[in-house]
Amino acid sequence: RLRAPAHGEHGLDLVGGEALYGEWSEIWGRAGARSLLARHPEVDGIVCGSDQVARGVLDALRELGRHVPNDISVIGHDNWELLVTQSRPQLTTVDSNLQELGRTAARLLGEAIDGRTASGTHTVACRLVVRGSTLGAV
């Protein structure tokens, strides 16, 4: 889910030059945000690999007195409806279109079973669902 060169193409740099990795949980999101902001308090945006991690980030920011989205923006990934709509503020997230991804995978698997293999890369469009955790939603 992370292509560091793509960030640079759009004038964005990863703080410290690399992404932070940990378990995909609210607990890790909270700990990761605290660690990141302790080293780099100037951070004004955090993009998370999952909505669960992003919920933990939101919790940590609230505990640290940082206002989302005015001080710092947060973006999740998955568009897990229950998590994103129950977050305060509601979470901006990337919707990976998992239903279409599943349909495409099933179709390609069926074709492969029938002896018709498809070569190349198959992509499914994703979209940014803007909500209250980014300034674009205000």
PDB file of N, CA and C in Angstrom, residues 46-48 50-59 68-69 73-95 127-138:
ATOM      1  N   ILE A  46      -1.033  12.500   8.836  1.00  0.00           N
ATOM      2  CA  ILE A  46      -0.656  11.096   9.014  1.00  0.00           C
ATOM      3  C   ILE A  46      -1.569  10.254   8.133  1.00  0.00           C
ATOM      4  N   VAL A  47      -0.970   9.437   7.275  1.00  0.00           N
ATOM      5  CA  VAL A  47      -1.701   8.496   6.430  1.00  0.00           C
ATOM      6  C   VAL A  47      -1.451   7.109   6.986  1.00  0.00           C
ATOM      7  N   CYS A  48      -2.523   6.404   7.313  1.00  0.00           N
ATOM      8  CA  CYS A  48      -2.423   5.095   7.966  1.00  0.00           C
ATOM      9  C   CYS A  48      -2.782   3.977   6.998  1.00  0.00           C
ATOM     10  N   SER A  50      -4.503   1.366   7.689  1.00  0.00           N
ATOM     11  CA  SER A  50      -5.835   0.814   7.954  1.00  0.00           C
ATOM     12  C   SER A  50      -6.642   1.808   8.777  1.00  0.00           C
ATOM     13  N   ASP A  51      -7.950   1.638   8.744  1.00  0.00           N
ATOM     14  CA  ASP A  51      -8.820   2.488   9.551  1.00  0.00           C
ATOM     15  C   ASP A  51      -8.645   2.213  11.035  1.00  0.00           C
ATOM     16  N   GLN A  52      -8.325   0.967  11.393  1.00  0.00           N
ATOM     17  CA  GLN A  52      -8.094   0.651  12.806  1.00  0.00           C
ATOM     18  C   GLN A  52      -6.905   1.431  13.347  1.00  0.00           C
ATOM     19  N   VAL A  53      -5.814   1.430  12.618  1.00  0.00           N
ATOM     20  CA  VAL A  53      -4.631   2.187  13.035  1.00  0.00           C
ATOM     21  C   VAL A  53      -4.990   3.671  13.135  1.00  0.00           C
ATOM     22  N   ALA A  54      -5.725   4.178  12.158  1.00  0.00           N
ATOM     23  CA  ALA A  54      -6.098   5.594  12.149  1.00  0.00           C
ATOM     24  C   ALA A  54      -6.948   5.960  13.362  1.00  0.00           C
ATOM     25  N   ARG A  55      -7.829   5.058  13.798  1.00  0.00           N
ATOM     26  CA  ARG A  55      -8.627   5.332  15.006  1.00  0.00           C
ATOM     27  C   ARG A  55      -7.713   5.499  16.210  1.00  0.00           C
ATOM     28  N   GLY A  56      -6.692   4.672  16.321  1.00  0.00           N
ATOM     29  CA  GLY A  56      -5.733   4.818  17.409  1.00  0.00           C
ATOM     30  C   GLY A  56      -4.971   6.126  17.321  1.00  0.00           C
ATOM     31  N   VAL A  57      -4.626   6.523  16.098  1.00  0.00           N
ATOM     32  CA  VAL A  57      -3.947   7.804  15.885  1.00  0.00           C
ATOM     33  C   VAL A  57      -4.843   8.953  16.358  1.00  0.00           C
ATOM     34  N   LEU A  58      -6.129   8.910  15.998  1.00  0.00           N
ATOM     35  CA  LEU A  58      -7.064   9.948  16.443  1.00  0.00           C
ATOM     36  C   LEU A  58      -7.115  10.025  17.964  1.00  0.00           C
ATOM     37  N   ASP A  59      -7.145   8.865  18.621  1.00  0.00           N
ATOM     38  CA  ASP A  59      -7.162   8.838  20.091  1.00  0.00           C
ATOM     39  C   ASP A  59      -5.922   9.514  20.662  1.00  0.00           C
ATOM     40  N   VAL A  68      -7.773  17.735  15.326  1.00  0.00           N
ATOM     41  CA  VAL A  68      -7.935  17.162  13.985  1.00  0.00           C
ATOM     42  C   VAL A  68      -9.214  17.767  13.401  1.00  0.00           C
ATOM     43  N   PRO A  69      -9.172  18.376  12.234  1.00  0.00           N
ATOM     44  CA  PRO A  69      -8.101  18.447  11.248  1.00  0.00           C
ATOM     45  C   PRO A  69      -7.291  19.743  11.269  1.00  0.00           C
ATOM     46  N   SER A  73      -3.992  16.411   9.990  1.00  0.00           N
ATOM     47  CA  SER A  73      -4.989  15.611   9.274  1.00  0.00           C
ATOM     48  C   SER A  73      -4.655  14.134   9.400  1.00  0.00           C
ATOM     49  N   VAL A  74      -5.688  13.292   9.349  1.00  0.00           N
ATOM     50  CA  VAL A  74      -5.498  11.844   9.446  1.00  0.00           C
ATOM     51  C   VAL A  74      -6.321  11.176   8.350  1.00  0.00           C
ATOM     52  N   ILE A  75      -5.683  10.230   7.659  1.00  0.00           N
ATOM     53  CA  ILE A  75      -6.355   9.445   6.623  1.00  0.00           C
ATOM     54  C   ILE A  75      -6.155   7.973   6.941  1.00  0.00           C
ATOM     55  N   GLY A  76      -7.244   7.215   6.885  1.00  0.00           N
ATOM     56  CA  GLY A  76      -7.187   5.769   7.064  1.00  0.00           C
ATOM     57  C   GLY A  76      -7.211   5.066   5.718  1.00  0.00           C
ATOM     58  N   HIS A  77      -7.384   3.762   5.771  1.00  0.00           N
ATOM     59  CA  HIS A  77      -7.432   2.959   4.548  1.00  0.00           C
ATOM     60  C   HIS A  77      -8.324   1.753   4.799  1.00  0.00           C
ATOM     61  N   ASP A  78      -9.345   1.562   4.042  1.00  0.00           N
ATOM     62  CA  ASP A  78     -10.259   0.414   4.040  1.00  0.00           C
ATOM     63  C   ASP A  78     -11.709   0.863   3.901  1.00  0.00           C
ATOM     64  N   ASN A  79     -12.043   2.044   4.418  1.00  0.00           N
ATOM     65  CA  ASN A  79     -13.424   2.526   4.463  1.00  0.00           C
ATOM     66  C   ASN A  79     -14.319   1.542   5.205  1.00  0.00           C
ATOM     67  N   TRP A  80     -13.847   1.114   6.362  1.00  0.00           N
ATOM     68  CA  TRP A  80     -14.606   0.222   7.233  1.00  0.00           C
ATOM     69  C   TRP A  80     -15.684   1.079   7.884  1.00  0.00           C
ATOM     70  N   GLU A  81     -16.887   0.993   7.354  1.00  0.00           N
ATOM     71  CA  GLU A  81     -17.981   1.919   7.672  1.00  0.00           C
ATOM     72  C   GLU A  81     -18.176   2.148   9.171  1.00  0.00           C
ATOM     73  N   LEU A  82     -18.201   1.087   9.951  1.00  0.00           N
ATOM     74  CA  LEU A  82     -18.423   1.227  11.388  1.00  0.00           C
ATOM     75  C   LEU A  82     -17.324   2.058  12.045  1.00  0.00           C
ATOM     76  N   LEU A  83     -16.081   1.800  11.682  1.00  0.00           N
ATOM     77  CA  LEU A  83     -14.970   2.542  12.281  1.00  0.00           C
ATOM     78  C   LEU A  83     -14.937   4.000  11.843  1.00  0.00           C
ATOM     79  N   VAL A  84     -15.119   4.238  10.567  1.00  0.00           N
ATOM     80  CA  VAL A  84     -14.929   5.595  10.061  1.00  0.00           C
ATOM     81  C   VAL A  84     -16.059   6.530  10.452  1.00  0.00           C
ATOM     82  N   THR A  85     -17.288   6.028  10.518  1.00  0.00           N
ATOM     83  CA  THR A  85     -18.409   6.903  10.846  1.00  0.00           C
ATOM     84  C   THR A  85     -18.574   7.099  12.343  1.00  0.00           C
ATOM     85  N   GLN A  86     -18.039   6.188  13.151  1.00  0.00           N
ATOM     86  CA  GLN A  86     -18.122   6.331  14.603  1.00  0.00           C
ATOM     87  C   GLN A  86     -16.910   7.055  15.179  1.00  0.00           C
ATOM     88  N   SER A  87     -15.923   7.348  14.362  1.00  0.00           N
ATOM     89  CA  SER A  87     -14.753   8.114  14.808  1.00  0.00           C
ATOM     90  C   SER A  87     -15.152   9.569  14.996  1.00  0.00           C
ATOM     91  N   ARG A  88     -14.451  10.253  15.886  1.00  0.00           N
ATOM     92  CA  ARG A  88     -14.670  11.684  16.093  1.00  0.00           C
ATOM     93  C   ARG A  88     -13.355  12.405  15.933  1.00  0.00           C
ATOM     94  N   PRO A  89     -13.183  13.213  14.887  1.00  0.00           N
ATOM     95  CA  PRO A  89     -14.132  13.423  13.804  1.00  0.00           C
ATOM     96  C   PRO A  89     -14.222  12.185  12.910  1.00  0.00           C
ATOM     97  N   GLN A  90     -15.249  12.168  12.061  1.00  0.00           N
ATOM     98  CA  GLN A  90     -15.357  11.039  11.142  1.00  0.00           C
ATOM     99  C   GLN A  90     -14.108  10.989  10.268  1.00  0.00           C
ATOM    100  N   LEU A  91     -13.668   9.765   9.983  1.00  0.00           N
ATOM    101  CA  LEU A  91     -12.364   9.531   9.373  1.00  0.00           C
ATOM    102  C   LEU A  91     -12.400   9.578   7.850  1.00  0.00           C
ATOM    103  N   THR A  92     -11.530  10.413   7.275  1.00  0.00           N
ATOM    104  CA  THR A  92     -11.274  10.365   5.840  1.00  0.00           C
ATOM    105  C   THR A  92     -10.510   9.073   5.580  1.00  0.00           C
ATOM    106  N   THR A  93     -10.863   8.368   4.500  1.00  0.00           N
ATOM    107  CA  THR A  93     -10.264   7.056   4.264  1.00  0.00           C
ATOM    108  C   THR A  93     -10.185   6.746   2.774  1.00  0.00           C
ATOM    109  N   VAL A  94      -9.334   5.806   2.438  1.00  0.00           N
ATOM    110  CA  VAL A  94      -9.232   5.301   1.072  1.00  0.00           C
ATOM    111  C   VAL A  94     -10.112   4.056   0.973  1.00  0.00           C
ATOM    112  N   ASP A  95     -11.057   4.080   0.045  1.00  0.00           N
ATOM    113  CA  ASP A  95     -11.913   2.922  -0.211  1.00  0.00           C
ATOM    114  C   ASP A  95     -11.269   2.126  -1.341  1.00  0.00           C
ATOM    115  N   ARG A 127     -10.830   5.028  -4.238  1.00  0.00           N
ATOM    116  CA  ARG A 127     -11.231   6.435  -4.150  1.00  0.00           C
ATOM    117  C   ARG A 127     -11.030   6.944  -2.732  1.00  0.00           C
ATOM    118  N   LEU A 128     -10.766   8.219  -2.625  1.00  0.00           N
ATOM    119  CA  LEU A 128     -10.630   8.871  -1.331  1.00  0.00           C
ATOM    120  C   LEU A 128     -12.013   9.329  -0.889  1.00  0.00           C
ATOM    121  N   VAL A 129     -12.436   8.889   0.297  1.00  0.00           N
ATOM    122  CA  VAL A 129     -13.721   9.290   0.869  1.00  0.00           C
ATOM    123  C   VAL A 129     -13.415  10.355   1.923  1.00  0.00           C
ATOM    124  N   VAL A 130     -13.685  11.602   1.585  1.00  0.00           N
ATOM    125  CA  VAL A 130     -13.315  12.725   2.446  1.00  0.00           C
ATOM    126  C   VAL A 130     -14.376  12.927   3.525  1.00  0.00           C
ATOM    127  N   ARG A 131     -13.894  12.903   4.762  1.00  0.00           N
ATOM    128  CA  ARG A 131     -14.754  13.167   5.914  1.00  0.00           C
ATOM    129  C   ARG A 131     -14.056  14.199   6.806  1.00  0.00           C
ATOM    130  N   GLY A 132     -14.412  14.255   8.058  1.00  0.00           N
ATOM    131  CA  GLY A 132     -13.985  15.327   8.939  1.00  0.00           C
ATOM    132  C   GLY A 132     -12.555  15.320   9.425  1.00  0.00           C
ATOM    133  N   SER A 133     -11.776  14.274   9.169  1.00  0.00           N
ATOM    134  CA  SER A 133     -10.406  14.232   9.699  1.00  0.00           C
ATOM    135  C   SER A 133      -9.379  14.908   8.792  1.00  0.00           C
ATOM    136  N   THR A 134      -9.859  15.503   7.698  1.00  0.00           N
ATOM    137  CA  THR A 134      -8.981  16.272   6.817  1.00  0.00           C
ATOM    138  C   THR A 134      -9.628  17.623   6.536  1.00  0.00           C
ATOM    139  N   LEU A 135      -8.820  18.624   6.287  1.00  0.00           N
ATOM    140  CA  LEU A 135      -9.354  19.973   6.077  1.00  0.00           C
ATOM    141  C   LEU A 135     -10.272  20.069   4.873  1.00  0.00           C
ATOM    142  N   GLY A 136     -10.082  19.197   3.882  1.00  0.00           N
ATOM    143  CA  GLY A 136     -10.939  19.223   2.708  1.00  0.00           C
ATOM    144  C   GLY A 136     -12.398  18.961   3.024  1.00  0.00           C
ATOM    145  N   ALA A 137     -12.659  18.375   4.192  1.00  0.00           N
ATOM    146  CA  ALA A 137     -14.029  18.042   4.562  1.00  0.00           C
ATOM    147  C   ALA A 137     -14.729  19.178   5.287  1.00  0.00           C
ATOM    148  N   VAL A 138     -13.965  20.178   5.710  1.00  0.00           N
ATOM    149  CA  VAL A 138     -14.541  21.254   6.532  1.00  0.00           C
ATOM    150  C   VAL A 138     -15.264  22.250   5.665  1.00  0.00           C
TER     151      VAL A 138
END
